[in-house]
mmCIF file of N, CA and C in Angstrom:
data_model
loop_
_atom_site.group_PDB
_atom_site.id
_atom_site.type_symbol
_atom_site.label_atom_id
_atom_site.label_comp_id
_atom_site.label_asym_id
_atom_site.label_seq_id
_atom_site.Cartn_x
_atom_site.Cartn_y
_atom_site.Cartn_z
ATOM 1 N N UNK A 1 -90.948 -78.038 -101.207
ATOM 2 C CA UNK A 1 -89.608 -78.347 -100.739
ATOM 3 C C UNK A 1 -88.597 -78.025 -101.846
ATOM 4 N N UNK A 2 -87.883 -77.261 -101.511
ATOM 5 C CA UNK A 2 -86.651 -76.977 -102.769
ATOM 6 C C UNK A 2 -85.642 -78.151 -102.713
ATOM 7 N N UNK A 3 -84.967 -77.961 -103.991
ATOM 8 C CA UNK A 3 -84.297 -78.915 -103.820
ATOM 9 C C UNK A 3 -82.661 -78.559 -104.950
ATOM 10 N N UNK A 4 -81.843 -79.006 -104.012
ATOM 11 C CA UNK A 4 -80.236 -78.409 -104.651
ATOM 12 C C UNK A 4 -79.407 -79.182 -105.281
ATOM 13 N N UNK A 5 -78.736 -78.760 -106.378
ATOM 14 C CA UNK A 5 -77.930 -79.965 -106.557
ATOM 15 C C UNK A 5 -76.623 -80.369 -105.756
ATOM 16 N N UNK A 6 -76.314 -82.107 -105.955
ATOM 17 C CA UNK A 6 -75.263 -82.107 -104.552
ATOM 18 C C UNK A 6 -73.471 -82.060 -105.376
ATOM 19 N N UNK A 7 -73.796 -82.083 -106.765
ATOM 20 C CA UNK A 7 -72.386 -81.577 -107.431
ATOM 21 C C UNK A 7 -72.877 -80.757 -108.533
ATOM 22 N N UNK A 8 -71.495 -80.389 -108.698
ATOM 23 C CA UNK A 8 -71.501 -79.281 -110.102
ATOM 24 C C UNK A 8 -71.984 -79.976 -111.118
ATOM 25 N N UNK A 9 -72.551 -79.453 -112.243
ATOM 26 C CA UNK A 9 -72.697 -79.886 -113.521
ATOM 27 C C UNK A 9 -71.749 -78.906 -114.551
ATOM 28 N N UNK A 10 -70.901 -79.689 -115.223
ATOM 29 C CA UNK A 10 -70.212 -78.846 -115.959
ATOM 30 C C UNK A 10 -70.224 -79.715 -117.414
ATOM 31 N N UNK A 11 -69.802 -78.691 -118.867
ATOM 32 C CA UNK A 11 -69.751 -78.788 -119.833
ATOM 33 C C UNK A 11 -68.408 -79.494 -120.044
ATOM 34 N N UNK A 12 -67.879 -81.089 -120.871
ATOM 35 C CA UNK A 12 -66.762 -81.344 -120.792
ATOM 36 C C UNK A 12 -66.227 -81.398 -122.520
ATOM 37 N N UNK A 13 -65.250 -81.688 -122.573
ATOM 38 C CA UNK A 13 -64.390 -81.727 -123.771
ATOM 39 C C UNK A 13 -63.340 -82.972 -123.307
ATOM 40 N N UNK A 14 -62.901 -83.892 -124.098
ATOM 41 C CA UNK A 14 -62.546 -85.349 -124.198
ATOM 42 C C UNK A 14 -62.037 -85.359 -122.296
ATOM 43 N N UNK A 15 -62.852 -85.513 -122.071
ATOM 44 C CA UNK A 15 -62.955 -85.665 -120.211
ATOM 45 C C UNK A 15 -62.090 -84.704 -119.511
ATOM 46 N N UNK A 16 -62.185 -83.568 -119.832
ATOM 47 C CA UNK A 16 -61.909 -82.373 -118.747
ATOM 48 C C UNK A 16 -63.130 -81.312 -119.009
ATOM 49 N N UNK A 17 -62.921 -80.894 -117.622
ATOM 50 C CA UNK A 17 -64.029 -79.689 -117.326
ATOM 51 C C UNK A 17 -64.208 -78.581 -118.437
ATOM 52 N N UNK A 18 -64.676 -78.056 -118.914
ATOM 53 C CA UNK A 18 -64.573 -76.628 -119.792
ATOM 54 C C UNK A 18 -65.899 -75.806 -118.856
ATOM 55 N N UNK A 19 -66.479 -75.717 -118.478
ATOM 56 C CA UNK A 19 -67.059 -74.809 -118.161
ATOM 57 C C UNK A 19 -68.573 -74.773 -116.909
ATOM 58 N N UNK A 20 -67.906 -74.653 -115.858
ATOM 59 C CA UNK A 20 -69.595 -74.571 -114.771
ATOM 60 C C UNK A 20 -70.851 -74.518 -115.402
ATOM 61 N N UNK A 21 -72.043 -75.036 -115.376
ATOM 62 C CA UNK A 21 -72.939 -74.935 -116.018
ATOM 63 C C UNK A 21 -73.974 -74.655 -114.516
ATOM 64 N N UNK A 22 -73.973 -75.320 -113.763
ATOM 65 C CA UNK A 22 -74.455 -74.862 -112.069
ATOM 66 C C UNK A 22 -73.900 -75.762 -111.645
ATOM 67 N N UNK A 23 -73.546 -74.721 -110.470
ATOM 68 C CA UNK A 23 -72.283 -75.254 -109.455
ATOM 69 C C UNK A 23 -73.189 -76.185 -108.095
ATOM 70 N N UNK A 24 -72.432 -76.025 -107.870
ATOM 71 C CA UNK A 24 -72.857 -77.789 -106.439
ATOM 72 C C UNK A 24 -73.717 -76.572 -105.730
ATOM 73 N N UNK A 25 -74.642 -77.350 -105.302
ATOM 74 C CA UNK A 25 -75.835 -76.602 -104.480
ATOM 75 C C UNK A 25 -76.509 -75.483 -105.149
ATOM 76 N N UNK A 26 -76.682 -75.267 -106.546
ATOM 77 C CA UNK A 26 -77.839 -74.685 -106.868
ATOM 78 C C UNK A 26 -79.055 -75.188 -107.068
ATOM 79 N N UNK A 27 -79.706 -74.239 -106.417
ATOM 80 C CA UNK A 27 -81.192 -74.586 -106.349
ATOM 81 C C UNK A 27 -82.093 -74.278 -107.634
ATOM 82 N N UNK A 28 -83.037 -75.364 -107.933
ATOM 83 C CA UNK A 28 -83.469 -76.034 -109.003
ATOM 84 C C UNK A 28 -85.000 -76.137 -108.866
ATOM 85 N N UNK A 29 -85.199 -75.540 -109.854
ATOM 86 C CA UNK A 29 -85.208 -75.371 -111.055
ATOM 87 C C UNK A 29 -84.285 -73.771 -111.413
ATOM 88 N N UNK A 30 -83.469 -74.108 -112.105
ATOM 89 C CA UNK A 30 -82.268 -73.357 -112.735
ATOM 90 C C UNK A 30 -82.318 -73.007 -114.114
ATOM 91 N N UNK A 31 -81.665 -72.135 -114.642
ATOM 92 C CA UNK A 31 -81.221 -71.596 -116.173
ATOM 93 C C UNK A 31 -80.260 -71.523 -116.187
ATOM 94 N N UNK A 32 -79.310 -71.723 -117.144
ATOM 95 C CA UNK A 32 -77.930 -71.385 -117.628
ATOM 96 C C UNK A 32 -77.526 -70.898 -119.160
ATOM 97 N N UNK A 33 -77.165 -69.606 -119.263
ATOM 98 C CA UNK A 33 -76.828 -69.985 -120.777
ATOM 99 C C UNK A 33 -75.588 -69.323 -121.067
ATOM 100 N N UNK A 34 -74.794 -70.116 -121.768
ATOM 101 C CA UNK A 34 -73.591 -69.788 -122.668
ATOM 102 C C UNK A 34 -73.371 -70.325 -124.029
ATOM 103 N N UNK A 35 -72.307 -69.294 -124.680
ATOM 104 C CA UNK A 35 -72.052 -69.282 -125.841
ATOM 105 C C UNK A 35 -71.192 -70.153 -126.673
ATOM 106 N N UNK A 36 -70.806 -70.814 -127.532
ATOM 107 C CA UNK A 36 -70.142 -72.057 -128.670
ATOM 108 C C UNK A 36 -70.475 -71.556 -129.916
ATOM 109 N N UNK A 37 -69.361 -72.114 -130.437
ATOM 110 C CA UNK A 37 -68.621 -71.330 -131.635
ATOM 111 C C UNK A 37 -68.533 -73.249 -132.415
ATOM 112 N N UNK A 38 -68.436 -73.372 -133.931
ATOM 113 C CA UNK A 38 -67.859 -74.479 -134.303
ATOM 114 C C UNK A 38 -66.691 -73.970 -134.820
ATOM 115 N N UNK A 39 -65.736 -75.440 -134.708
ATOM 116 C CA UNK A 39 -64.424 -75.703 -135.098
ATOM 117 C C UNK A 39 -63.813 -74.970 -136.366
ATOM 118 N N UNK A 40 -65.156 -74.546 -137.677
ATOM 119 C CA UNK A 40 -64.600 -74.629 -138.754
ATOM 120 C C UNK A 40 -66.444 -73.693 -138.731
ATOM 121 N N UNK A 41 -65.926 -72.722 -140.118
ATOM 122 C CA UNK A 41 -67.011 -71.999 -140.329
ATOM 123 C C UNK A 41 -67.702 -72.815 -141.399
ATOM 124 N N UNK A 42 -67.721 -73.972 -141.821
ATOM 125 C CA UNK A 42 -68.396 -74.831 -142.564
ATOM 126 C C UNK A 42 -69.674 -75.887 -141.642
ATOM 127 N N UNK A 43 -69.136 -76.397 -140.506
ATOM 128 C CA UNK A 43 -69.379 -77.098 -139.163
ATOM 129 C C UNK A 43 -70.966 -76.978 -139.277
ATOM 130 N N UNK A 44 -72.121 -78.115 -139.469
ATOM 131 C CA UNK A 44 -73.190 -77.503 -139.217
ATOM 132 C C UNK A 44 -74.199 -78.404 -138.031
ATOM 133 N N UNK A 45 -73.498 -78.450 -137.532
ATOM 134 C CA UNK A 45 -73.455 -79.306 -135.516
ATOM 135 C C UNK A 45 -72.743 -79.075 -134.894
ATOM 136 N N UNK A 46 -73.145 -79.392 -133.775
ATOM 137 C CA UNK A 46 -71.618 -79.479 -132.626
ATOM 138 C C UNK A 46 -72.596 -80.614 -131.575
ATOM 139 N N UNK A 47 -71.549 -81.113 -130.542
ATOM 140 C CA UNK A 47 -71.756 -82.079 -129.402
ATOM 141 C C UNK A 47 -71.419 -81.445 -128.084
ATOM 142 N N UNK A 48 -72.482 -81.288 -126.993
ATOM 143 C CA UNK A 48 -72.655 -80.694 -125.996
ATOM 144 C C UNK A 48 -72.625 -81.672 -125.068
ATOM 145 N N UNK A 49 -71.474 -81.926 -124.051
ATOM 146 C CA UNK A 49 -71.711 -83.042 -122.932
ATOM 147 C C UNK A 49 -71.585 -82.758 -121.706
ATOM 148 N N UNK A 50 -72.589 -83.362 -120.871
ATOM 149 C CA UNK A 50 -72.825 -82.440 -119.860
ATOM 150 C C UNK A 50 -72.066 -83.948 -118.707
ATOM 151 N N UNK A 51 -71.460 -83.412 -117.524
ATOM 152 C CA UNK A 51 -71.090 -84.270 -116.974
ATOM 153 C C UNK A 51 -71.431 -83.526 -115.152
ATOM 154 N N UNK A 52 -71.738 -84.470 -114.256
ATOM 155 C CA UNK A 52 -70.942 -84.088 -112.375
ATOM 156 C C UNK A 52 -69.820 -83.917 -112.681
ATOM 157 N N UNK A 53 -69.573 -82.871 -111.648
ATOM 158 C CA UNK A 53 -67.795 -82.526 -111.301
ATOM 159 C C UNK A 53 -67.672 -83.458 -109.478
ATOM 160 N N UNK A 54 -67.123 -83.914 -109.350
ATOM 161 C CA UNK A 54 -67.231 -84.779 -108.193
ATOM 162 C C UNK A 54 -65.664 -84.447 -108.154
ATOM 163 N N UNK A 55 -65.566 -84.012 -107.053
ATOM 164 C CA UNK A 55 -63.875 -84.050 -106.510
ATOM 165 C C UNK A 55 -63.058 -83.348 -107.411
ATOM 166 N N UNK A 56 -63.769 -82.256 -108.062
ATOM 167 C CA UNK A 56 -62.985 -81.470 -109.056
ATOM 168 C C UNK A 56 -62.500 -82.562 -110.101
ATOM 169 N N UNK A 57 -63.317 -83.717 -110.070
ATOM 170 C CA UNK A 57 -63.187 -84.480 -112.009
ATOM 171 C C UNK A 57 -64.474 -84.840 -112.431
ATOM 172 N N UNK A 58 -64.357 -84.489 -113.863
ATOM 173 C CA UNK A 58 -65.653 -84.824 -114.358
ATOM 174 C C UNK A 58 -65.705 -85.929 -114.274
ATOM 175 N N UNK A 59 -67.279 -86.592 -114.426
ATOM 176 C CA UNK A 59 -67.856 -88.311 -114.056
ATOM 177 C C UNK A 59 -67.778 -88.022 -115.917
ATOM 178 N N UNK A 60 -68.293 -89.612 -116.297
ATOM 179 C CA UNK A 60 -69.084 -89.983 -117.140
ATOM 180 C C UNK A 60 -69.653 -88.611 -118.265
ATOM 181 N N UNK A 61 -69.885 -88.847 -119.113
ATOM 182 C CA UNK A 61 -71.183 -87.764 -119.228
ATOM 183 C C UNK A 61 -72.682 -88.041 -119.096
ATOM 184 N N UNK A 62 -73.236 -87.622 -118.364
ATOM 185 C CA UNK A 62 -74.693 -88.557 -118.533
ATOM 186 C C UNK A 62 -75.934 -87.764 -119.512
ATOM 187 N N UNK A 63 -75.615 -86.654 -120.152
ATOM 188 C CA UNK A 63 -76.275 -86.248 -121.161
ATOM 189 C C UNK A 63 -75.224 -85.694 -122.002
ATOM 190 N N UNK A 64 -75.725 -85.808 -123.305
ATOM 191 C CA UNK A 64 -75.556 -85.126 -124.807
ATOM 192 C C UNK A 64 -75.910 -84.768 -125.428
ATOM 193 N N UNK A 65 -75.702 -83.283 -125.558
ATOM 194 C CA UNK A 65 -77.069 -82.523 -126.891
ATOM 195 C C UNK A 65 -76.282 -82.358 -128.040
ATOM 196 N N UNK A 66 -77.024 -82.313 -129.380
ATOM 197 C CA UNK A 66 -76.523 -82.204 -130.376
ATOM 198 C C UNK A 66 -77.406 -80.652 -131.072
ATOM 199 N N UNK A 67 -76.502 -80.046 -131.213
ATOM 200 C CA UNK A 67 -77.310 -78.742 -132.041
ATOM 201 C C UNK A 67 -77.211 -78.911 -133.363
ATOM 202 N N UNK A 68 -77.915 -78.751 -134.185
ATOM 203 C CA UNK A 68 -78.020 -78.800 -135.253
ATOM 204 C C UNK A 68 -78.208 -77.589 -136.003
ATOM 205 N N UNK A 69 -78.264 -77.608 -138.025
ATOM 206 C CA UNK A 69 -78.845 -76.476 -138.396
ATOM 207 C C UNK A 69 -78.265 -75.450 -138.271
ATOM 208 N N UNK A 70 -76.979 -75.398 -137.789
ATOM 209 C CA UNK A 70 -76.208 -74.226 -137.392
ATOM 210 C C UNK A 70 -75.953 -73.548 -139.120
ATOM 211 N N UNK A 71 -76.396 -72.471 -139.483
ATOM 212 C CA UNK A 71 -76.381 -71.342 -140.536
ATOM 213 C C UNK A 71 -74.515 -71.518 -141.050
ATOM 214 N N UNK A 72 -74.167 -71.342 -142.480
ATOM 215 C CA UNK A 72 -73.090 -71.471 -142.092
ATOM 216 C C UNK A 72 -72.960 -70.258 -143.697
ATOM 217 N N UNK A 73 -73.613 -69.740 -143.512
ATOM 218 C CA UNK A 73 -73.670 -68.397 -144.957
ATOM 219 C C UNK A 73 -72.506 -67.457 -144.213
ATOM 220 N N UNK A 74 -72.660 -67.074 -142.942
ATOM 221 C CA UNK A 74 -71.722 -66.228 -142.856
ATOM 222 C C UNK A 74 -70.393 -66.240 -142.794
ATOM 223 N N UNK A 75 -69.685 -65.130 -143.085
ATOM 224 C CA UNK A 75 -68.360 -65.185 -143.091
ATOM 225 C C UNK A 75 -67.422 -65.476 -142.029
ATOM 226 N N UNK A 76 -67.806 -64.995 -140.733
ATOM 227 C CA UNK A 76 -67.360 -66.022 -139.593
ATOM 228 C C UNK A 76 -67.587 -67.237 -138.963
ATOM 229 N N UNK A 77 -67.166 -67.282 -138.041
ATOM 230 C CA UNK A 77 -67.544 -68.363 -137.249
ATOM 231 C C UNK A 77 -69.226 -68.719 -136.594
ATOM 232 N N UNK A 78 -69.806 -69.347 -136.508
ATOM 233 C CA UNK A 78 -71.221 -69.315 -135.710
ATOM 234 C C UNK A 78 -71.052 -68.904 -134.657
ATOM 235 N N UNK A 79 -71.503 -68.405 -133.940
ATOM 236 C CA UNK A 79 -71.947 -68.111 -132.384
ATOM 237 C C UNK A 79 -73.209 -68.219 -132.163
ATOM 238 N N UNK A 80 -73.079 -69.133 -131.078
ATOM 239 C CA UNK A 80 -74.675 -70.330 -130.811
ATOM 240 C C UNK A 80 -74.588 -70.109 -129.387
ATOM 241 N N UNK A 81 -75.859 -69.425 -128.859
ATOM 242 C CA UNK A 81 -76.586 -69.217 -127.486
ATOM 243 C C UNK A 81 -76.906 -70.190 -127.126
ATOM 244 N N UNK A 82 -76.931 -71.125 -126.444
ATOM 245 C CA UNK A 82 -77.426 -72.623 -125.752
ATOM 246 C C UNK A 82 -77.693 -71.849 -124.346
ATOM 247 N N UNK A 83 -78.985 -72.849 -123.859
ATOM 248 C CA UNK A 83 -79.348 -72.548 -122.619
ATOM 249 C C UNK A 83 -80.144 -73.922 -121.846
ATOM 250 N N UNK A 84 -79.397 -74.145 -121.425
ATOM 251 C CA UNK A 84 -79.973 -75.522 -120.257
ATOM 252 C C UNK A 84 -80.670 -74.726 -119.230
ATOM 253 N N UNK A 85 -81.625 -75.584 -118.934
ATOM 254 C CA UNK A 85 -82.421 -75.391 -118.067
ATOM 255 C C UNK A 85 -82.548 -76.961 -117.324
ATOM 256 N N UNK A 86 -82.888 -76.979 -115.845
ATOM 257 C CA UNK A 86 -82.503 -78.168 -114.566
ATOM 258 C C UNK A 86 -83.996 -77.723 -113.959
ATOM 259 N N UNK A 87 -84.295 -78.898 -114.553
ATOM 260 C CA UNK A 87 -85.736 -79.130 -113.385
ATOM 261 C C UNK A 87 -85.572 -79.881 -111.950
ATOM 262 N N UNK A 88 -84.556 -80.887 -112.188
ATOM 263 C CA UNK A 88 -84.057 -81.483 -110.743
ATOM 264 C C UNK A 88 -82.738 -82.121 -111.204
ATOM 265 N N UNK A 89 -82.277 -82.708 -110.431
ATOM 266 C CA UNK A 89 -80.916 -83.575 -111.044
ATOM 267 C C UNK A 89 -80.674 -84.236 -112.025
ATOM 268 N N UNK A 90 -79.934 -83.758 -112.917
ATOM 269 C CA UNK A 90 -79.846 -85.230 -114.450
ATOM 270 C C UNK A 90 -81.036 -84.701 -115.192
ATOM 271 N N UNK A 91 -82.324 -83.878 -114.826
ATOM 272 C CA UNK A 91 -83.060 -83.326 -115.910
ATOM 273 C C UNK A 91 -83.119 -82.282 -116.121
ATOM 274 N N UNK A 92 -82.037 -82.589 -117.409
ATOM 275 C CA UNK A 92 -81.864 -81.271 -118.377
ATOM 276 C C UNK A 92 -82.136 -81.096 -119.282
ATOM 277 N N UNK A 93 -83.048 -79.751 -120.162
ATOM 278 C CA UNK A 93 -83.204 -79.326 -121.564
ATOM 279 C C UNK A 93 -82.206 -78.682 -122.004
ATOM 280 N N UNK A 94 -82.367 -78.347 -123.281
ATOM 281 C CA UNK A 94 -81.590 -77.438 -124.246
ATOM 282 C C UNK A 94 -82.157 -76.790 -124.984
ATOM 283 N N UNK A 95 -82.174 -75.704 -125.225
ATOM 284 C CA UNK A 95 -82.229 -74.532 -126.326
ATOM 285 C C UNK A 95 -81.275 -73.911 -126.914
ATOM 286 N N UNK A 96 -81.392 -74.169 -128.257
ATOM 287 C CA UNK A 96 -79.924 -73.379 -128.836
ATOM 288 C C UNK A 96 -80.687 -72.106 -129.603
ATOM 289 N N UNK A 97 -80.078 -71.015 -130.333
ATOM 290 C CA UNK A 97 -80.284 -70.020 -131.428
ATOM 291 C C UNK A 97 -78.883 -69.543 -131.833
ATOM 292 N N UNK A 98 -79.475 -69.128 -133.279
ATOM 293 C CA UNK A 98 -77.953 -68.348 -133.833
ATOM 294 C C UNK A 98 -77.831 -67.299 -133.200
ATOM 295 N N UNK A 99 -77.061 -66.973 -132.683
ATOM 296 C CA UNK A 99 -76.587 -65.111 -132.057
ATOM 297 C C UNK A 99 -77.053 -64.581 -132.949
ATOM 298 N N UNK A 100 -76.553 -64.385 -134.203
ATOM 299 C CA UNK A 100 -76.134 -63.230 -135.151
ATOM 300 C C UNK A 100 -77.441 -63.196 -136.174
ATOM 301 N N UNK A 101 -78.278 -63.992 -136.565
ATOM 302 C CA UNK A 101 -79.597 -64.056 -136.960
ATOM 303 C C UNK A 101 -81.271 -64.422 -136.098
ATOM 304 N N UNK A 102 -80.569 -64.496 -134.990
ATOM 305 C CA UNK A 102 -81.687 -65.146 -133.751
ATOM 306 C C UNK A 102 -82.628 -66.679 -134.236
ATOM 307 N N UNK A 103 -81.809 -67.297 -135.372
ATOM 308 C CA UNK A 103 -82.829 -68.440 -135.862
ATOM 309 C C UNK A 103 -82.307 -69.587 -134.540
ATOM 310 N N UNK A 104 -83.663 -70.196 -134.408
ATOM 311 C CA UNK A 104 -83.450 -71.338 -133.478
ATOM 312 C C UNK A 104 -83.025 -72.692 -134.106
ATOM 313 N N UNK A 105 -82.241 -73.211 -133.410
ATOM 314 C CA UNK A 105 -81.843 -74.299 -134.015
ATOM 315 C C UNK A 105 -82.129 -75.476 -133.239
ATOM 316 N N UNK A 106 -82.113 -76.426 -134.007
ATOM 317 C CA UNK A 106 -82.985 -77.851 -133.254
ATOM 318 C C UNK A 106 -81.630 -78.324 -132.278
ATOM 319 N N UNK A 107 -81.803 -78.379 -131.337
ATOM 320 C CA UNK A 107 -81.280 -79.227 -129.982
ATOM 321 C C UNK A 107 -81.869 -80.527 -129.460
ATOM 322 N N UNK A 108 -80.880 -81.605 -129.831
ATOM 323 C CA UNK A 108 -81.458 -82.935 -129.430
ATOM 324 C C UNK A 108 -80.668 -83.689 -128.175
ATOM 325 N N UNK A 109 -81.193 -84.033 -127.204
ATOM 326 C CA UNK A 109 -80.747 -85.299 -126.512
ATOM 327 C C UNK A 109 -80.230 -86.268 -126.896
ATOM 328 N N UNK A 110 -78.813 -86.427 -127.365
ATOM 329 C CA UNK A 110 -78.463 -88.257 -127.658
ATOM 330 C C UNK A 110 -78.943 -89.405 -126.389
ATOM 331 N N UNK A 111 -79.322 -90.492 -127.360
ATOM 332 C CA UNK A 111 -79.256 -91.628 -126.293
ATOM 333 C C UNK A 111 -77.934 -91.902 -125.969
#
């Protein structure tokens, strides 16, 4: 039996949407991946919050990944590949890597 999700999951920033991650009714088990940059080329984390879009507003967030380990030798900015993957609703992984050296970087679930 397949099974879909019944709202969007999107990426938020201090409670607005930034970005579709799978939209309402994709079918699951899913992949997604997009790209994040940190604030400051020193930055060696960032905070990933995943929230429902219900009525075009984000809920709550009900997960948070933290990437870590982000390389910070180079002269620009990081660019970090993250890729969630949805086994069913609300269960989501993470995988991050550096773009520009392909090193993987540890991705954690906050409680």
């Amino acid at each position: 039996m397949m099974t879909s999700l019944e709202n969007s999951i999107v990426v938020v920033n201090e409670g607005n949407a930034l970005l579709v991650v799978f939209p309402k009714g994709t079918t699951v088990p899913a992949t997604f991946t997009a790209f994040f940059t940190t604030q400051t080329e020193t930055q060696t984390s960032i905070e990933i919050e995943l929230a429902e879009l219900i009525d075009n507003v984000p809920m709550q967030p009900f997960a948070v990944f933290k990437v870590a380990e982000i390389p910070t030798e180079s002269t620009s900015k990081p660019l970090i590949e993250v890729t969630f993957k949805v086994a069913r609703p609300k269960m989501i992984v993470c995988f991050a890597r550096d773009h520009h050296t392909g090193q993987t970087l540890l991705a954690t679930r906050l409680p």
